[in-house]
Each structure stands twice: as C-alpha cells, then as structure tokens.
C-alpha cells in the first residue's frame, strides 16, 4: 500500500511543470538544448514584465532583447520591446518625435510620421501585444499623433522645442568660472616672465620654495608651491 502511494506521488511530481503551459511559446521539441533556450526566453520575458512594473524601463528592454536572442522565433518580443522603448522615451522626457521612433524631426514629413504611427499602433494592439506596457504605450503614441498630425499644433510644438535646444547649446558652450581662470593662468604662464604681473594687472603668480628636514643627516625634502591669482 505504501509503495503504490509513493508511486502516485512520484508520478504527480514528474507530470507537473513549474512553467505555465500558456507561457511556453510552442510545444517542446525533442532537442533538450532548444527546450532550455525556450524556457530561458520565457523567464527573460517574465523578468522584462517585472522590471517594467518597477518602472525600470531600460532593464525591461534588455531582458526582452535577451529573450529574443535566446529564442529568435519567440512570437511578439519585438512588440514588447517597442512598448518598453516608448515608455523609456517618455520617462527620459524625450519629445513626441522620439516617442514615435523618429530621431530627426527636421527630416520627418507628414507621411513618415503617419507611417510610423500606423506601425506602432498595430504593434501595440492587444491582439499583437500581450505586454502590460502596451496599453500605456498606445496612449503615448496616440497623444504624439494628435500633436504631430495637425499642422498648426506641430508648428507650435516645434517652436516650443527650439528654445530648449538653444538653451542646451548655450549651456554647453559656457565654461565654468574656475576653468576660465585656470586657462588664463596657463596663457600667462607661457609668457617670458612667469613670476610677474601682467600688463593689465589682472594676473599674479608667485613660486614658494619649502625645504623640510625631519632628522639630522636625513635628505631634505623640497616642495615647490606655485600660487596663481586672477583678478
């Protein structure tokens, strides 16, 4: 009686899988290596969804890409990545062009924007995309389309982007005051007399020699200290 009970338990244990049947891309193939690749791809997809729930969008993209590499025939992974990338673009405060996957707004005409919107709308459809990120990503795509498909709204939106880019370029060209002062010191130091005051009185440099000897008979330590000041 005990042996038959153990047999039933072992049979139930071996017949039960830890992976839900609906999460396996297709029926397991006889090759065990392919089976392992499929199971690893499923785990990577589950990790991508978990990272998205935690709003770690870049990690979700990496896991979805790993699932695609592990099992290239995994259905729908490109659509998963598209949803994650849209959320990532919005979270990094990218503009609506980046949300639609258009890196250069200057060369994007209305036809290119329409084509990209249709492609993403199809990729984010519930019948094509089972990710929990699809619904929110479609709302972002729809909001981008509402702005960029209307000529007046797009022109106003493009004008709103221009001051930001000009401000970014201005901040990049502006050097910190400390760096400007160090450059002034280096230019003055290249003159014929380094320990002198400039003609305009805006530069001063002095070198101090410090000799230190701790014990009698020990070799002295010499330290040269230069002081540079810009008015």
Short mmCIF file of C-alpha atoms in Angstrom, two decimals:
data_model
loop_
_atom_site.label_atom_id
_atom_site.label_comp_id
_atom_site.label_asym_id
_atom_site.label_seq_id
_atom_site.Cartn_x
_atom_site.Cartn_y
_atom_site.Cartn_z
CA UNK A 1 0.00 0.00 0.00
CA UNK A 2 2.85 2.39 0.87
CA UNK A 3 4.74 1.61 -2.34
CA UNK A 4 1.70 2.33 -4.52
CA UNK A 5 1.16 5.65 -2.71
CA UNK A 6 4.77 6.66 -3.31
CA UNK A 7 4.39 5.72 -6.97
CA UNK A 8 1.36 8.00 -7.31
CA UNK A 9 3.22 10.88 -5.65
CA UNK A 10 6.24 10.47 -7.91
CA UNK A 11 4.02 10.31 -10.96
CA UNK A 12 2.27 13.55 -9.96
CA UNK A 13 5.60 15.28 -9.29
CA UNK A 14 7.10 14.38 -12.64
CA UNK A 15 3.96 15.25 -14.57
CA UNK A 16 3.66 18.77 -13.16
CA UNK A 17 5.65 21.63 -14.77
CA UNK A 18 6.72 24.78 -12.95
CA UNK A 19 6.22 26.84 -16.12
CA UNK A 20 2.58 27.58 -17.02
CA UNK A 21 1.53 25.91 -20.23
CA UNK A 22 0.29 29.16 -21.74
CA UNK A 23 3.71 30.84 -21.30
CA UNK A 24 5.64 28.37 -23.45
CA UNK A 25 5.96 29.72 -27.00
CA UNK A 26 5.16 26.39 -28.64
CA UNK A 27 5.24 22.65 -27.98
CA UNK A 28 8.54 21.46 -26.59
CA UNK A 29 10.81 19.98 -29.20
CA UNK A 30 12.74 16.72 -28.72
CA UNK A 31 16.04 18.60 -28.61
CA UNK A 32 16.82 19.39 -24.92
CA UNK A 33 19.03 22.36 -25.88
CA UNK A 34 16.14 24.00 -27.71
CA UNK A 35 13.89 23.29 -24.73
CA UNK A 36 16.31 25.07 -22.39
CA UNK A 37 16.51 28.04 -24.75
CA UNK A 38 12.72 28.30 -24.86
CA UNK A 39 12.40 28.13 -21.07
CA UNK A 40 15.16 30.73 -20.63
CA UNK A 41 13.39 33.00 -23.11
CA UNK A 42 10.15 32.69 -21.14
CA UNK A 43 11.97 33.59 -17.92
CA UNK A 44 13.57 36.59 -19.62
CA UNK A 45 10.17 37.80 -20.81
CA UNK A 46 8.74 37.43 -17.30
CA UNK A 47 11.71 39.38 -15.92
CA UNK A 48 11.10 42.12 -18.51
CA UNK A 49 7.49 42.46 -17.37
CA UNK A 50 8.60 42.57 -13.74
CA UNK A 51 11.16 45.29 -14.48
CA UNK A 52 8.51 47.31 -16.29
CA UNK A 53 6.23 47.07 -13.25
CA UNK A 54 9.07 48.58 -11.21
CA UNK A 55 9.50 51.30 -13.89
CA UNK A 56 12.99 50.10 -14.78
CA UNK A 57 12.32 50.51 -18.47
CA UNK A 58 15.91 50.13 -19.67
CA UNK A 59 16.24 46.83 -17.80
CA UNK A 60 12.95 45.67 -19.31
CA UNK A 61 14.30 46.39 -22.79
CA UNK A 62 17.47 44.42 -22.03
CA UNK A 63 15.51 41.40 -20.81
CA UNK A 64 13.20 41.48 -23.83
CA UNK A 65 16.22 41.65 -26.12
CA UNK A 66 17.75 38.68 -24.26
CA UNK A 67 14.55 36.67 -24.76
CA UNK A 68 14.68 37.44 -28.47
CA UNK A 69 18.32 36.34 -28.68
CA UNK A 70 17.71 33.14 -26.73
CA UNK A 71 14.76 32.12 -28.89
CA UNK A 72 14.54 34.12 -32.15
CA UNK A 73 11.17 32.57 -33.02
CA UNK A 74 9.61 33.80 -29.78
CA UNK A 75 6.40 35.48 -31.00
CA UNK A 76 5.71 39.10 -30.11
CA UNK A 77 9.03 40.06 -28.48
CA UNK A 78 9.64 42.89 -30.95
CA UNK A 79 6.29 44.36 -29.95
CA UNK A 80 7.19 44.02 -26.27
CA UNK A 81 10.40 45.95 -26.88
CA UNK A 82 8.53 48.65 -28.80
CA UNK A 83 6.21 49.22 -25.83
CA UNK A 84 9.12 49.42 -23.38
CA UNK A 85 11.03 51.83 -25.63
CA UNK A 86 8.09 54.23 -25.81
CA UNK A 87 7.78 54.30 -22.02
CA UNK A 88 11.55 54.80 -21.73
CA UNK A 89 11.48 57.76 -24.14
CA UNK A 90 8.67 59.44 -22.21
CA UNK A 91 10.34 58.79 -18.84
CA UNK A 92 13.55 60.44 -20.09
CA UNK A 93 11.48 63.48 -21.15
CA UNK A 94 12.09 62.94 -24.84
CA UNK A 95 9.88 64.77 -27.32
CA UNK A 96 6.97 63.22 -29.22
CA UNK A 97 9.19 62.52 -32.22
CA UNK A 98 11.37 60.21 -30.13
CA UNK A 99 8.26 58.56 -28.71
CA UNK A 100 7.28 57.64 -32.27
CA UNK A 101 10.80 56.39 -33.00
CA UNK A 102 11.76 59.37 -35.21
CA UNK A 103 15.24 60.54 -34.18
CA UNK A 104 15.49 63.56 -36.51
CA UNK A 105 12.38 65.77 -36.61
CA UNK A 106 13.88 68.01 -39.30
CA UNK A 107 13.61 65.33 -41.99
CA UNK A 108 10.30 63.82 -40.81
CA UNK A 109 7.48 64.73 -43.15
CA UNK A 110 3.81 64.08 -42.51
CA UNK A 111 3.87 60.84 -44.49
CA UNK A 112 6.76 59.40 -42.43
CA UNK A 113 5.01 60.33 -39.18
CA UNK A 114 1.78 58.69 -40.36
CA UNK A 115 3.61 55.53 -41.41
CA UNK A 116 5.40 55.27 -38.06
CA UNK A 117 2.17 55.85 -36.14
CA UNK A 118 0.37 53.06 -38.00
CA UNK A 119 3.25 50.67 -37.43
CA UNK A 120 3.31 51.32 -33.68
CA UNK A 121 -0.49 51.27 -33.37
CA UNK A 122 -0.51 47.81 -34.93
CA UNK A 123 2.39 46.59 -32.76
CA UNK A 124 0.65 47.79 -29.59
CA UNK A 125 -2.76 46.31 -30.42
CA UNK A 126 -3.96 43.81 -27.75
CA UNK A 127 -4.16 41.06 -30.37
CA UNK A 128 -0.47 41.60 -31.24
CA UNK A 129 0.98 42.61 -27.90
CA UNK A 130 0.36 40.80 -24.61
CA UNK A 131 2.62 43.03 -22.53
CA UNK A 132 1.25 45.05 -19.64
CA UNK A 133 3.11 48.01 -21.13
CA UNK A 134 1.11 48.01 -24.37
CA UNK A 135 -1.92 49.99 -23.18
CA UNK A 136 0.08 52.88 -21.73
CA UNK A 137 2.43 52.94 -24.70
CA UNK A 138 -0.50 53.22 -27.10
CA UNK A 139 -1.82 56.23 -25.16
CA UNK A 140 1.55 57.94 -25.58
CA UNK A 141 1.60 57.15 -29.29
CA UNK A 142 -1.94 58.47 -29.67
CA UNK A 143 -1.00 61.71 -27.87
CA UNK A 144 2.03 62.13 -30.14
CA UNK A 145 -0.10 61.54 -33.22
CA UNK A 146 -2.71 64.09 -32.09
CA UNK A 147 0.01 66.76 -31.94
CA UNK A 148 2.18 65.88 -34.92
CA UNK A 149 -0.63 65.06 -37.35
CA UNK A 150 -2.13 68.54 -37.01
CA UNK A 151 -0.16 71.14 -38.94
CA UNK A 152 -0.87 74.06 -36.61
CA UNK A 153 -0.21 72.01 -33.47
CA UNK A 154 3.02 70.63 -34.92
CA UNK A 155 4.35 74.07 -35.83
CA UNK A 156 3.60 75.35 -32.34
CA UNK A 157 5.19 72.25 -30.83
CA UNK A 158 8.33 72.62 -32.97
CA UNK A 159 8.66 76.23 -31.84
CA UNK A 160 8.40 75.12 -28.22
CA UNK A 161 11.29 72.72 -28.78
CA UNK A 162 13.62 75.35 -30.28
CA UNK A 163 14.35 77.39 -27.11
CA UNK A 164 15.20 74.18 -25.25
CA UNK A 165 17.78 73.16 -27.82
CA UNK A 166 19.24 76.67 -27.96
CA UNK A 167 19.46 76.79 -24.18
CA UNK A 168 21.20 73.41 -24.15
CA UNK A 169 23.73 74.58 -26.73
CA UNK A 170 24.37 77.77 -24.76
CA UNK A 171 24.94 75.84 -21.53
CA UNK A 172 27.39 73.52 -23.27
CA UNK A 173 29.42 76.42 -24.66
CA UNK A 174 29.54 78.23 -21.33
CA UNK A 175 32.66 77.28 -19.34
CA UNK A 176 32.75 77.36 -15.55
CA UNK A 177 34.47 80.36 -13.99
CA UNK A 178 37.12 78.17 -12.37
CA UNK A 179 38.02 76.59 -15.70
CA UNK A 180 38.28 80.03 -17.35
CA UNK A 181 40.61 81.19 -14.62
CA UNK A 182 42.83 78.13 -14.97
CA UNK A 183 43.05 78.76 -18.71
CA UNK A 184 44.03 82.36 -18.06
CA UNK A 185 46.80 81.17 -15.75
CA UNK A 186 48.13 78.79 -18.36
CA UNK A 187 48.18 81.52 -21.01
CA UNK A 188 50.01 83.95 -18.76
CA UNK A 189 52.42 81.26 -17.59
CA UNK A 190 53.59 80.80 -21.15
CA UNK A 191 54.97 84.37 -21.23
CA UNK A 192 58.63 85.30 -20.91
CA UNK A 193 58.42 86.07 -17.20
CA UNK A 194 56.24 83.68 -15.25
CA UNK A 195 56.69 85.32 -11.83
CA UNK A 196 55.42 88.74 -12.88
CA UNK A 197 52.29 90.76 -13.04
CA UNK A 198 50.52 91.12 -16.41
CA UNK A 199 50.43 94.45 -18.15
CA UNK A 200 46.81 94.92 -17.25
CA UNK A 201 47.39 93.94 -13.64
CA UNK A 202 44.97 91.02 -13.88
CA UNK A 203 47.45 88.21 -13.24
CA UNK A 204 49.76 87.34 -10.38
CA UNK A 205 51.90 84.24 -9.83
CA UNK A 206 54.47 83.52 -7.14
CA UNK A 207 56.54 80.39 -6.53
CA UNK A 208 57.39 79.45 -2.91
CA UNK A 209 60.17 77.00 -2.07
CA UNK A 210 59.71 74.91 1.09
CA UNK A 211 62.63 72.85 2.46
CA UNK A 212 61.84 70.22 5.08
CA UNK A 213 64.36 68.12 7.02
CA UNK A 214 62.98 65.99 9.86
CA UNK A 215 66.17 64.40 11.31
CA UNK A 216 69.88 65.38 11.19
CA UNK A 217 71.70 63.61 8.40
CA UNK A 218 68.45 62.84 6.55
CA UNK A 219 67.97 64.02 2.99
CA UNK A 220 65.97 67.22 2.78
CA UNK A 221 62.58 67.32 1.09
CA UNK A 222 62.00 70.25 -1.24
CA UNK A 223 58.49 71.34 -2.19
CA UNK A 224 57.85 73.97 -4.87
CA UNK A 225 54.47 75.65 -4.41
CA UNK A 226 53.07 77.95 -7.09
CA UNK A 227 50.32 80.43 -6.33
CA UNK A 228 48.29 81.82 -9.21
CA UNK A 229 45.65 84.52 -8.88
CA UNK A 230 43.47 86.15 -11.48
CA UNK A 231 41.80 89.42 -10.58
#
